[in-house]
Amino acid sequence: MTGPGNGTATAPRVTLAQGVRQSLTLAWRTLVQVRHNPFELTDFSIQPIMFVLLFTYVFGGAVAGSTDAYLKFMLPGLIVMNMLFVTLYVGQGLNTDVTKGVFDRLRSLPIARWAPLAGRIAADQVKQAWSIVLVLAVGLILGFRLGSPGVPGVIGAAVLLLAFALAFSWVAVLVGLLAKDAERVQIFGFTSLFPLTFVSNVFVPVDSMPGWLQGFVNINPVSKLADACRGLMLGGEVAEPVIASLAWALGIAAVFAPLSVRVFKRKI
């Protein structure tokens, strides 16, 4: 349509409901590509399986005395670690769409400006769910067994992980928008997430670490999320780590979501 008297194009008004439908359509567009190119799920599938096998059989005997005991301790934390690394693909995919002009083409359509971004995040939430199920399935095959909470506990852990992944996606979105190419998004992941996940209680108990390090590990959001997943999957304390994990998720989203939207508007 044209503006009054000047012939300039103006964006059509899009309601919130229409924007949500457009976001879901774009999310489906991203997911349908997997059916035509299953190799897109490689990073979401092979990496988690490798992590489970390597950490179980390389470190299991040395850390816990047996692979079965270590798998029981490590698997919930490994699911957390995998979730954080998989979230980076939101930034990589977004960076590719922006640098290759996909967003420029979408911008010419009568859709909400935020729909492509929301669609990308929603699609990656589905892929996140797939990676959680895959890691848990491999663990069950290797001998991991759920505790007294059973299936409801697993569902609760999955919901908590997806909520945290949604919040952490805004970090990946910001990095994806600021990075010059997708490779730099990956470099960010290796340089920041590896220290964050390894200096936590994902792989070893906190009391096995030096005293000066335990203070950081105890407040590390990765540790809180790992404790919450252990409590929900195996039994034990749940309330405190779940509340702490949700508080971290809200804090991360409150900081990085506005920054990401601001950079997104400037970029697009």
PDB file of N, CA and C in Angstrom, residues 166-263:
ATOM      1  N   LEU A 166      14.932 -21.641  25.836  1.00  0.00           N
ATOM      2  CA  LEU A 166      14.265 -20.492  25.228  1.00  0.00           C
ATOM      3  C   LEU A 166      14.899 -19.196  25.696  1.00  0.00           C
ATOM      4  N   ALA A 167      15.197 -19.113  27.004  1.00  0.00           N
ATOM      5  CA  ALA A 167      15.845 -17.911  27.534  1.00  0.00           C
ATOM      6  C   ALA A 167      17.261 -17.766  26.987  1.00  0.00           C
ATOM      7  N   PHE A 168      18.017 -18.860  26.978  1.00  0.00           N
ATOM      8  CA  PHE A 168      19.401 -18.805  26.522  1.00  0.00           C
ATOM      9  C   PHE A 168      19.492 -18.578  25.016  1.00  0.00           C
ATOM     10  N   SER A 169      18.409 -18.862  24.302  1.00  0.00           N
ATOM     11  CA  SER A 169      18.400 -18.618  22.846  1.00  0.00           C
ATOM     12  C   SER A 169      18.648 -17.151  22.535  1.00  0.00           C
ATOM     13  N   TRP A 170      18.244 -16.261  23.454  1.00  0.00           N
ATOM     14  CA  TRP A 170      18.454 -14.833  23.202  1.00  0.00           C
ATOM     15  C   TRP A 170      19.937 -14.478  23.210  1.00  0.00           C
ATOM     16  N   VAL A 171      20.738 -15.230  23.979  1.00  0.00           N
ATOM     17  CA  VAL A 171      22.184 -15.032  23.921  1.00  0.00           C
ATOM     18  C   VAL A 171      22.693 -15.429  22.539  1.00  0.00           C
ATOM     19  N   ALA A 172      22.232 -16.598  22.061  1.00  0.00           N
ATOM     20  CA  ALA A 172      22.641 -17.065  20.737  1.00  0.00           C
ATOM     21  C   ALA A 172      22.170 -16.121  19.645  1.00  0.00           C
ATOM     22  N   VAL A 173      20.948 -15.570  19.794  1.00  0.00           N
ATOM     23  CA  VAL A 173      20.433 -14.619  18.799  1.00  0.00           C
ATOM     24  C   VAL A 173      21.321 -13.382  18.739  1.00  0.00           C
ATOM     25  N   LEU A 174      21.687 -12.851  19.893  1.00  0.00           N
ATOM     26  CA  LEU A 174      22.529 -11.657  19.915  1.00  0.00           C
ATOM     27  C   LEU A 174      23.885 -11.934  19.274  1.00  0.00           C
ATOM     28  N   VAL A 175      24.489 -13.061  19.615  1.00  0.00           N
ATOM     29  CA  VAL A 175      25.781 -13.414  19.020  1.00  0.00           C
ATOM     30  C   VAL A 175      25.636 -13.623  17.514  1.00  0.00           C
ATOM     31  N   GLY A 176      24.557 -14.290  17.109  1.00  0.00           N
ATOM     32  CA  GLY A 176      24.335 -14.522  15.681  1.00  0.00           C
ATOM     33  C   GLY A 176      24.153 -13.247  14.889  1.00  0.00           C
ATOM     34  N   LEU A 177      23.529 -12.241  15.491  1.00  0.00           N
ATOM     35  CA  LEU A 177      23.328 -10.964  14.810  1.00  0.00           C
ATOM     36  C   LEU A 177      24.606 -10.127  14.759  1.00  0.00           C
ATOM     37  N   LEU A 178      25.443 -10.259  15.785  1.00  0.00           N
ATOM     38  CA  LEU A 178      26.653  -9.442  15.842  1.00  0.00           C
ATOM     39  C   LEU A 178      27.827 -10.069  15.085  1.00  0.00           C
ATOM     40  N   ALA A 179      27.841 -11.390  14.990  1.00  0.00           N
ATOM     41  CA  ALA A 179      28.964 -12.079  14.353  1.00  0.00           C
ATOM     42  C   ALA A 179      28.967 -11.853  12.842  1.00  0.00           C
ATOM     43  N   LYS A 180      30.161 -11.828  12.265  1.00  0.00           N
ATOM     44  CA  LYS A 180      30.280 -11.612  10.822  1.00  0.00           C
ATOM     45  C   LYS A 180      29.890 -12.841  10.021  1.00  0.00           C
ATOM     46  N   ASP A 181      30.079 -14.017  10.580  1.00  0.00           N
ATOM     47  CA  ASP A 181      29.705 -15.249   9.894  1.00  0.00           C
ATOM     48  C   ASP A 181      29.373 -16.316  10.916  1.00  0.00           C
ATOM     49  N   ALA A 182      28.809 -17.432  10.428  1.00  0.00           N
ATOM     50  CA  ALA A 182      28.356 -18.490  11.323  1.00  0.00           C
ATOM     51  C   ALA A 182      29.510 -19.151  12.065  1.00  0.00           C
ATOM     52  N   GLU A 183      30.700 -19.187  11.453  1.00  0.00           N
ATOM     53  CA  GLU A 183      31.845 -19.808  12.106  1.00  0.00           C
ATOM     54  C   GLU A 183      32.213 -19.077  13.393  1.00  0.00           C
ATOM     55  N   ARG A 184      32.033 -17.760  13.400  1.00  0.00           N
ATOM     56  CA  ARG A 184      32.360 -16.995  14.603  1.00  0.00           C
ATOM     57  C   ARG A 184      31.364 -17.267  15.731  1.00  0.00           C
ATOM     58  N   VAL A 185      30.141 -17.593  15.365  1.00  0.00           N
ATOM     59  CA  VAL A 185      29.174 -17.992  16.383  1.00  0.00           C
ATOM     60  C   VAL A 185      29.645 -19.283  17.053  1.00  0.00           C
ATOM     61  N   GLN A 186      30.153 -20.206  16.247  1.00  0.00           N
ATOM     62  CA  GLN A 186      30.652 -21.467  16.782  1.00  0.00           C
ATOM     63  C   GLN A 186      31.874 -21.246  17.672  1.00  0.00           C
ATOM     64  N   ILE A 187      32.754 -20.329  17.253  1.00  0.00           N
ATOM     65  CA  ILE A 187      33.933 -20.014  18.068  1.00  0.00           C
ATOM     66  C   ILE A 187      33.510 -19.471  19.426  1.00  0.00           C
ATOM     67  N   PHE A 188      32.476 -18.624  19.433  1.00  0.00           N
ATOM     68  CA  PHE A 188      31.962 -18.103  20.701  1.00  0.00           C
ATOM     69  C   PHE A 188      31.526 -19.242  21.615  1.00  0.00           C
ATOM     70  N   GLY A 189      30.873 -20.246  21.032  1.00  0.00           N
ATOM     71  CA  GLY A 189      30.407 -21.368  21.828  1.00  0.00           C
ATOM     72  C   GLY A 189      31.548 -22.121  22.495  1.00  0.00           C
ATOM     73  N   PHE A 190      32.596 -22.382  21.734  1.00  0.00           N
ATOM     74  CA  PHE A 190      33.711 -23.142  22.295  1.00  0.00           C
ATOM     75  C   PHE A 190      34.468 -22.341  23.356  1.00  0.00           C
ATOM     76  N   THR A 191      34.587 -21.050  23.170  1.00  0.00           N
ATOM     77  CA  THR A 191      35.375 -20.239  24.102  1.00  0.00           C
ATOM     78  C   THR A 191      34.610 -19.837  25.352  1.00  0.00           C
ATOM     79  N   SER A 192      33.292 -19.876  25.309  1.00  0.00           N
ATOM     80  CA  SER A 192      32.510 -19.452  26.473  1.00  0.00           C
ATOM     81  C   SER A 192      31.754 -20.594  27.141  1.00  0.00           C
ATOM     82  N   LEU A 193      31.164 -21.480  26.351  1.00  0.00           N
ATOM     83  CA  LEU A 193      30.347 -22.532  26.948  1.00  0.00           C
ATOM     84  C   LEU A 193      31.169 -23.671  27.527  1.00  0.00           C
ATOM     85  N   PHE A 194      32.296 -23.974  26.923  1.00  0.00           N
ATOM     86  CA  PHE A 194      33.112 -25.050  27.481  1.00  0.00           C
ATOM     87  C   PHE A 194      33.567 -24.733  28.908  1.00  0.00           C
ATOM     88  N   PRO A 195      34.136 -23.557  29.178  1.00  0.00           N
ATOM     89  CA  PRO A 195      34.489 -23.256  30.578  1.00  0.00           C
ATOM     90  C   PRO A 195      33.273 -23.244  31.498  1.00  0.00           C
ATOM     91  N   LEU A 196      32.145 -22.707  31.006  1.00  0.00           N
ATOM     92  CA  LEU A 196      30.953 -22.609  31.843  1.00  0.00           C
ATOM     93  C   LEU A 196      30.423 -23.991  32.226  1.00  0.00           C
ATOM     94  N   THR A 197      30.457 -24.934  31.293  1.00  0.00           N
ATOM     95  CA  THR A 197      29.920 -26.266  31.567  1.00  0.00           C
ATOM     96  C   THR A 197      30.906 -27.149  32.315  1.00  0.00           C
ATOM     97  N   PHE A 198      32.188 -27.002  32.024  1.00  0.00           N
ATOM     98  CA  PHE A 198      33.153 -27.853  32.710  1.00  0.00           C
ATOM     99  C   PHE A 198      33.421 -27.386  34.137  1.00  0.00           C
ATOM    100  N   VAL A 199      33.309 -26.082  34.389  1.00  0.00           N
ATOM    101  CA  VAL A 199      33.447 -25.589  35.759  1.00  0.00           C
ATOM    102  C   VAL A 199      32.063 -25.597  36.406  1.00  0.00           C
ATOM    103  N   SER A 200      31.505 -26.779  36.490  1.00  0.00           N
ATOM    104  CA  SER A 200      30.184 -26.994  37.075  1.00  0.00           C
ATOM    105  C   SER A 200      30.165 -28.396  37.659  1.00  0.00           C
ATOM    106  N   ASN A 201      28.998 -28.812  38.129  1.00  0.00           N
ATOM    107  CA  ASN A 201      28.895 -30.162  38.686  1.00  0.00           C
ATOM    108  C   ASN A 201      28.326 -31.155  37.686  1.00  0.00           C
ATOM    109  N   VAL A 202      28.454 -30.855  36.395  1.00  0.00           N
ATOM    110  CA  VAL A 202      27.943 -31.751  35.364  1.00  0.00           C
ATOM    111  C   VAL A 202      28.678 -33.085  35.391  1.00  0.00           C
ATOM    112  N   PHE A 203      30.004 -33.055  35.509  1.00  0.00           N
ATOM    113  CA  PHE A 203      30.808 -34.268  35.367  1.00  0.00           C
ATOM    114  C   PHE A 203      31.361 -34.803  36.680  1.00  0.00           C
ATOM    115  N   VAL A 204      31.552 -33.954  37.669  1.00  0.00           N
ATOM    116  CA  VAL A 204      32.097 -34.406  38.957  1.00  0.00           C
ATOM    117  C   VAL A 204      31.358 -33.693  40.087  1.00  0.00           C
ATOM    118  N   PRO A 205      31.278 -34.299  41.264  1.00  0.00           N
ATOM    119  CA  PRO A 205      30.635 -33.638  42.406  1.00  0.00           C
ATOM    120  C   PRO A 205      31.411 -32.392  42.825  1.00  0.00           C
ATOM    121  N   VAL A 206      30.696 -31.444  43.378  1.00  0.00           N
ATOM    122  CA  VAL A 206      31.318 -30.184  43.786  1.00  0.00           C
ATOM    123  C   VAL A 206      32.371 -30.411  44.865  1.00  0.00           C
ATOM    124  N   ASP A 207      32.115 -31.324  45.799  1.00  0.00           N
ATOM    125  CA  ASP A 207      33.038 -31.500  46.915  1.00  0.00           C
ATOM    126  C   ASP A 207      34.376 -32.111  46.513  1.00  0.00           C
ATOM    127  N   SER A 208      34.509 -32.530  45.250  1.00  0.00           N
ATOM    128  CA  SER A 208      35.793 -33.049  44.774  1.00  0.00           C
ATOM    129  C   SER A 208      36.692 -31.939  44.239  1.00  0.00           C
ATOM    130  N   MET A 209      36.185 -30.709  44.207  1.00  0.00           N
ATOM    131  CA  MET A 209      36.930 -29.578  43.653  1.00  0.00           C
ATOM    132  C   MET A 209      37.611 -28.785  44.762  1.00  0.00           C
ATOM    133  N   PRO A 210      38.613 -27.967  44.399  1.00  0.00           N
ATOM    134  CA  PRO A 210      39.256 -27.091  45.398  1.00  0.00           C
ATOM    135  C   PRO A 210      38.233 -26.143  46.020  1.00  0.00           C
ATOM    136  N   GLY A 211      38.442 -25.782  47.259  1.00  0.00           N
ATOM    137  CA  GLY A 211      37.501 -24.924  47.971  1.00  0.00           C
ATOM    138  C   GLY A 211      37.281 -23.589  47.306  1.00  0.00           C
ATOM    139  N   TRP A 212      38.372 -23.006  46.745  1.00  0.00           N
ATOM    140  CA  TRP A 212      38.227 -21.692  46.118  1.00  0.00           C
ATOM    141  C   TRP A 212      37.374 -21.743  44.853  1.00  0.00           C
ATOM    142  N   LEU A 213      37.207 -22.959  44.271  1.00  0.00           N
ATOM    143  CA  LEU A 213      36.420 -23.097  43.051  1.00  0.00           C
ATOM    144  C   LEU A 213      34.963 -23.446  43.343  1.00  0.00           C
ATOM    145  N   GLN A 214      34.737 -24.038  44.496  1.00  0.00           N
ATOM    146  CA  GLN A 214      33.383 -24.505  44.807  1.00  0.00           C
ATOM    147  C   GLN A 214      32.363 -23.373  44.875  1.00  0.00           C
ATOM    148  N   GLY A 215      32.790 -22.197  45.325  1.00  0.00           N
ATOM    149  CA  GLY A 215      31.864 -21.072  45.419  1.00  0.00           C
ATOM    150  C   GLY A 215      31.267 -20.712  44.073  1.00  0.00           C
ATOM    151  N   PHE A 216      32.104 -20.653  43.033  1.00  0.00           N
ATOM    152  CA  PHE A 216      31.591 -20.340  41.699  1.00  0.00           C
ATOM    153  C   PHE A 216      30.718 -21.464  41.166  1.00  0.00           C
ATOM    154  N   VAL A 217      31.158 -22.705  41.380  1.00  0.00           N
ATOM    155  CA  VAL A 217      30.404 -23.852  40.864  1.00  0.00           C
ATOM    156  C   VAL A 217      29.008 -23.894  41.473  1.00  0.00           C
ATOM    157  N   ASN A 218      28.901 -23.552  42.746  1.00  0.00           N
ATOM    158  CA  ASN A 218      27.602 -23.625  43.429  1.00  0.00           C
ATOM    159  C   ASN A 218      26.599 -22.594  42.913  1.00  0.00           C
ATOM    160  N   ILE A 219      27.072 -21.465  42.372  1.00  0.00           N
ATOM    161  CA  ILE A 219      26.141 -20.465  41.843  1.00  0.00           C
ATOM    162  C   ILE A 219      26.044 -20.511  40.320  1.00  0.00           C
ATOM    163  N   ASN A 220      26.841 -21.353  39.700  1.00  0.00           N
ATOM    164  CA  ASN A 220      26.827 -21.496  38.244  1.00  0.00           C
ATOM    165  C   ASN A 220      25.438 -21.966  37.797  1.00  0.00           C
ATOM    166  N   PRO A 221      24.799 -21.286  36.844  1.00  0.00           N
ATOM    167  CA  PRO A 221      23.472 -21.722  36.398  1.00  0.00           C
ATOM    168  C   PRO A 221      23.465 -23.123  35.821  1.00  0.00           C
ATOM    169  N   VAL A 222      24.584 -23.550  35.234  1.00  0.00           N
ATOM    170  CA  VAL A 222      24.660 -24.914  34.710  1.00  0.00           C
ATOM    171  C   VAL A 222      24.548 -25.922  35.851  1.00  0.00           C
ATOM    172  N   SER A 223      25.214 -25.637  36.978  1.00  0.00           N
ATOM    173  CA  SER A 223      25.124 -26.515  38.145  1.00  0.00           C
ATOM    174  C   SER A 223      23.704 -26.565  38.691  1.00  0.00           C
ATOM    175  N   LYS A 224      23.061 -25.405  38.781  1.00  0.00           N
ATOM    176  CA  LYS A 224      21.692 -25.361  39.293  1.00  0.00           C
ATOM    177  C   LYS A 224      20.754 -26.177  38.406  1.00  0.00           C
ATOM    178  N   LEU A 225      20.913 -26.032  37.098  1.00  0.00           N
ATOM    179  CA  LEU A 225      20.046 -26.749  36.167  1.00  0.00           C
ATOM    180  C   LEU A 225      20.326 -28.250  36.215  1.00  0.00           C
ATOM    181  N   ALA A 226      21.606 -28.621  36.351  1.00  0.00           N
ATOM    182  CA  ALA A 226      21.951 -30.038  36.457  1.00  0.00           C
ATOM    183  C   ALA A 226      21.367 -30.637  37.734  1.00  0.00           C
ATOM    184  N   ASP A 227      21.456 -29.912  38.848  1.00  0.00           N
ATOM    185  CA  ASP A 227      20.871 -30.396  40.105  1.00  0.00           C
ATOM    186  C   ASP A 227      19.358 -30.555  39.981  1.00  0.00           C
ATOM    187  N   ALA A 228      18.718 -29.604  39.312  1.00  0.00           N
ATOM    188  CA  ALA A 228      17.269 -29.685  39.131  1.00  0.00           C
ATOM    189  C   ALA A 228      16.891 -30.917  38.312  1.00  0.00           C
ATOM    190  N   CYS A 229      17.631 -31.180  37.251  1.00  0.00           N
ATOM    191  CA  CYS A 229      17.342 -32.351  36.411  1.00  0.00           C
ATOM    192  C   CYS A 229      17.606 -33.649  37.164  1.00  0.00           C
ATOM    193  N   ARG A 230      18.664 -33.677  37.972  1.00  0.00           N
ATOM    194  CA  ARG A 230      18.929 -34.879  38.783  1.00  0.00           C
ATOM    195  C   ARG A 230      17.789 -35.113  39.772  1.00  0.00           C
ATOM    196  N   GLY A 231      17.332 -34.046  40.419  1.00  0.00           N
ATOM    197  CA  GLY A 231      16.239 -34.206  41.364  1.00  0.00           C
ATOM    198  C   GLY A 231      14.970 -34.689  40.701  1.00  0.00           C
ATOM    199  N   LEU A 232      14.674 -34.163  39.525  1.00  0.00           N
ATOM    200  CA  LEU A 232      13.446 -34.542  38.833  1.00  0.00           C
ATOM    201  C   LEU A 232      13.528 -35.942  38.239  1.00  0.00           C
ATOM    202  N   MET A 233      14.709 -36.352  37.783  1.00  0.00           N
ATOM    203  CA  MET A 233      14.851 -37.656  37.140  1.00  0.00           C
ATOM    204  C   MET A 233      15.145 -38.783  38.125  1.00  0.00           C
ATOM    205  N   LEU A 234      15.916 -38.468  39.165  1.00  0.00           N
ATOM    206  CA  LEU A 234      16.401 -39.515  40.064  1.00  0.00           C
ATOM    207  C   LEU A 234      15.804 -39.442  41.453  1.00  0.00           C
ATOM    208  N   GLY A 235      15.223 -38.307  41.813  1.00  0.00           N
ATOM    209  CA  GLY A 235      14.736 -38.097  43.163  1.00  0.00           C
ATOM    210  C   GLY A 235      15.725 -37.265  43.952  1.00  0.00           C
ATOM    211  N   GLY A 236      15.262 -36.562  44.940  1.00  0.00           N
ATOM    212  CA  GLY A 236      16.123 -35.686  45.717  1.00  0.00           C
ATOM    213  C   GLY A 236      15.575 -34.278  45.742  1.00  0.00           C
ATOM    214  N   GLU A 237      16.415 -33.333  46.129  1.00  0.00           N
ATOM    215  CA  GLU A 237      15.971 -31.945  46.242  1.00  0.00           C
ATOM    216  C   GLU A 237      15.590 -31.397  44.871  1.00  0.00           C
ATOM    217  N   VAL A 238      14.444 -30.744  44.818  1.00  0.00           N
ATOM    218  CA  VAL A 238      13.930 -30.222  43.545  1.00  0.00           C
ATOM    219  C   VAL A 238      13.628 -28.733  43.633  1.00  0.00           C
ATOM    220  N   ALA A 239      12.969 -28.311  44.689  1.00  0.00           N
ATOM    221  CA  ALA A 239      12.447 -26.940  44.761  1.00  0.00           C
ATOM    222  C   ALA A 239      13.538 -25.892  44.587  1.00  0.00           C
ATOM    223  N   GLU A 240      14.593 -25.954  45.384  1.00  0.00           N
ATOM    224  CA  GLU A 240      15.627 -24.909  45.342  1.00  0.00           C
ATOM    225  C   GLU A 240      16.319 -24.834  43.985  1.00  0.00           C
ATOM    226  N   PRO A 241      16.824 -25.957  43.418  1.00  0.00           N
ATOM    227  CA  PRO A 241      17.482 -25.844  42.113  1.00  0.00           C
ATOM    228  C   PRO A 241      16.540 -25.448  40.986  1.00  0.00           C
ATOM    229  N   VAL A 242      15.284 -25.883  41.049  1.00  0.00           N
ATOM    230  CA  VAL A 242      14.328 -25.492  39.999  1.00  0.00           C
ATOM    231  C   VAL A 242      14.058 -23.993  40.065  1.00  0.00           C
ATOM    232  N   ILE A 243      13.828 -23.472  41.270  1.00  0.00           N
ATOM    233  CA  ILE A 243      13.577 -22.031  41.426  1.00  0.00           C
ATOM    234  C   ILE A 243      14.802 -21.236  40.977  1.00  0.00           C
ATOM    235  N   ALA A 244      15.998 -21.699  41.370  1.00  0.00           N
ATOM    236  CA  ALA A 244      17.227 -21.007  40.973  1.00  0.00           C
ATOM    237  C   ALA A 244      17.409 -21.039  39.457  1.00  0.00           C
ATOM    238  N   SER A 245      17.098 -22.169  38.828  1.00  0.00           N
ATOM    239  CA  SER A 245      17.231 -22.279  37.373  1.00  0.00           C
ATOM    240  C   SER A 245      16.270 -21.340  36.651  1.00  0.00           C
ATOM    241  N   LEU A 246      15.035 -21.280  37.149  1.00  0.00           N
ATOM    242  CA  LEU A 246      14.057 -20.377  36.533  1.00  0.00           C
ATOM    243  C   LEU A 246      14.454 -18.913  36.742  1.00  0.00           C
ATOM    244  N   ALA A 247      15.024 -18.612  37.917  1.00  0.00           N
ATOM    245  CA  ALA A 247      15.484 -17.243  38.175  1.00  0.00           C
ATOM    246  C   ALA A 247      16.614 -16.869  37.213  1.00  0.00           C
ATOM    247  N   TRP A 248      17.547 -17.790  36.993  1.00  0.00           N
ATOM    248  CA  TRP A 248      18.611 -17.541  36.014  1.00  0.00           C
ATOM    249  C   TRP A 248      18.033 -17.356  34.611  1.00  0.00           C
ATOM    250  N   ALA A 249      17.054 -18.189  34.250  1.00  0.00           N
ATOM    251  CA  ALA A 249      16.448 -18.083  32.921  1.00  0.00           C
ATOM    252  C   ALA A 249      15.775 -16.721  32.726  1.00  0.00           C
ATOM    253  N   LEU A 250      15.022 -16.277  33.739  1.00  0.00           N
ATOM    254  CA  LEU A 250      14.361 -14.977  33.647  1.00  0.00           C
ATOM    255  C   LEU A 250      15.386 -13.850  33.563  1.00  0.00           C
ATOM    256  N   GLY A 251      16.459 -13.965  34.346  1.00  0.00           N
ATOM    257  CA  GLY A 251      17.495 -12.934  34.306  1.00  0.00           C
ATOM    258  C   GLY A 251      18.181 -12.861  32.954  1.00  0.00           C
ATOM    259  N   ILE A 252      18.509 -14.015  32.392  1.00  0.00           N
ATOM    260  CA  ILE A 252      19.157 -14.049  31.077  1.00  0.00           C
ATOM    261  C   ILE A 252      18.235 -13.456  30.011  1.00  0.00           C
ATOM    262  N   ALA A 253      16.967 -13.857  30.041  1.00  0.00           N
ATOM    263  CA  ALA A 253      16.020 -13.331  29.046  1.00  0.00           C
ATOM    264  C   ALA A 253      15.814 -11.830  29.221  1.00  0.00           C
ATOM    265  N   ALA A 254      15.753 -11.359  30.482  1.00  0.00           N
ATOM    266  CA  ALA A 254      15.524  -9.933  30.730  1.00  0.00           C
ATOM    267  C   ALA A 254      16.670  -9.078  30.213  1.00  0.00           C
ATOM    268  N   VAL A 255      17.881  -9.620  30.223  1.00  0.00           N
ATOM    269  CA  VAL A 255      19.040  -8.854  29.755  1.00  0.00           C
ATOM    270  C   VAL A 255      19.215  -8.969  28.241  1.00  0.00           C
ATOM    271  N   PHE A 256      19.168 -10.195  27.738  1.00  0.00           N
ATOM    272  CA  PHE A 256      19.567 -10.421  26.350  1.00  0.00           C
ATOM    273  C   PHE A 256      18.424 -10.285  25.342  1.00  0.00           C
ATOM    274  N   ALA A 257      17.177 -10.491  25.761  1.00  0.00           N
ATOM    275  CA  ALA A 257      16.069 -10.337  24.814  1.00  0.00           C
ATOM    276  C   ALA A 257      15.950  -8.892  24.315  1.00  0.00           C
ATOM    277  N   PRO A 258      15.921  -7.874  25.201  1.00  0.00           N
ATOM    278  CA  PRO A 258      15.852  -6.490  24.696  1.00  0.00           C
ATOM    279  C   PRO A 258      17.062  -6.125  23.829  1.00  0.00           C
ATOM    280  N   LEU A 259      18.260  -6.560  24.238  1.00  0.00           N
ATOM    281  CA  LEU A 259      19.451  -6.269  23.429  1.00  0.00           C
ATOM    282  C   LEU A 259      19.343  -6.905  22.051  1.00  0.00           C
ATOM    283  N   SER A 260      18.880  -8.160  22.012  1.00  0.00           N
ATOM    284  CA  SER A 260      18.768  -8.866  20.735  1.00  0.00           C
ATOM    285  C   SER A 260      17.743  -8.201  19.824  1.00  0.00           C
ATOM    286  N   VAL A 261      16.598  -7.819  20.399  1.00  0.00           N
ATOM    287  CA  VAL A 261      15.558  -7.165  19.590  1.00  0.00           C
ATOM    288  C   VAL A 261      16.056  -5.826  19.060  1.00  0.00           C
ATOM    289  N   ARG A 262      16.787  -5.102  19.861  1.00  0.00           N
ATOM    290  CA  ARG A 262      17.324  -3.808  19.428  1.00  0.00           C
ATOM    291  C   ARG A 262      18.291  -3.985  18.265  1.00  0.00           C
ATOM    292  N   VAL A 263      19.204  -4.941  18.399  1.00  0.00           N
ATOM    293  CA  VAL A 263      20.173  -5.189  17.328  1.00  0.00           C
ATOM    294  C   VAL A 263      19.449  -5.745  16.097  1.00  0.00           C
TER     295      VAL A 263
END
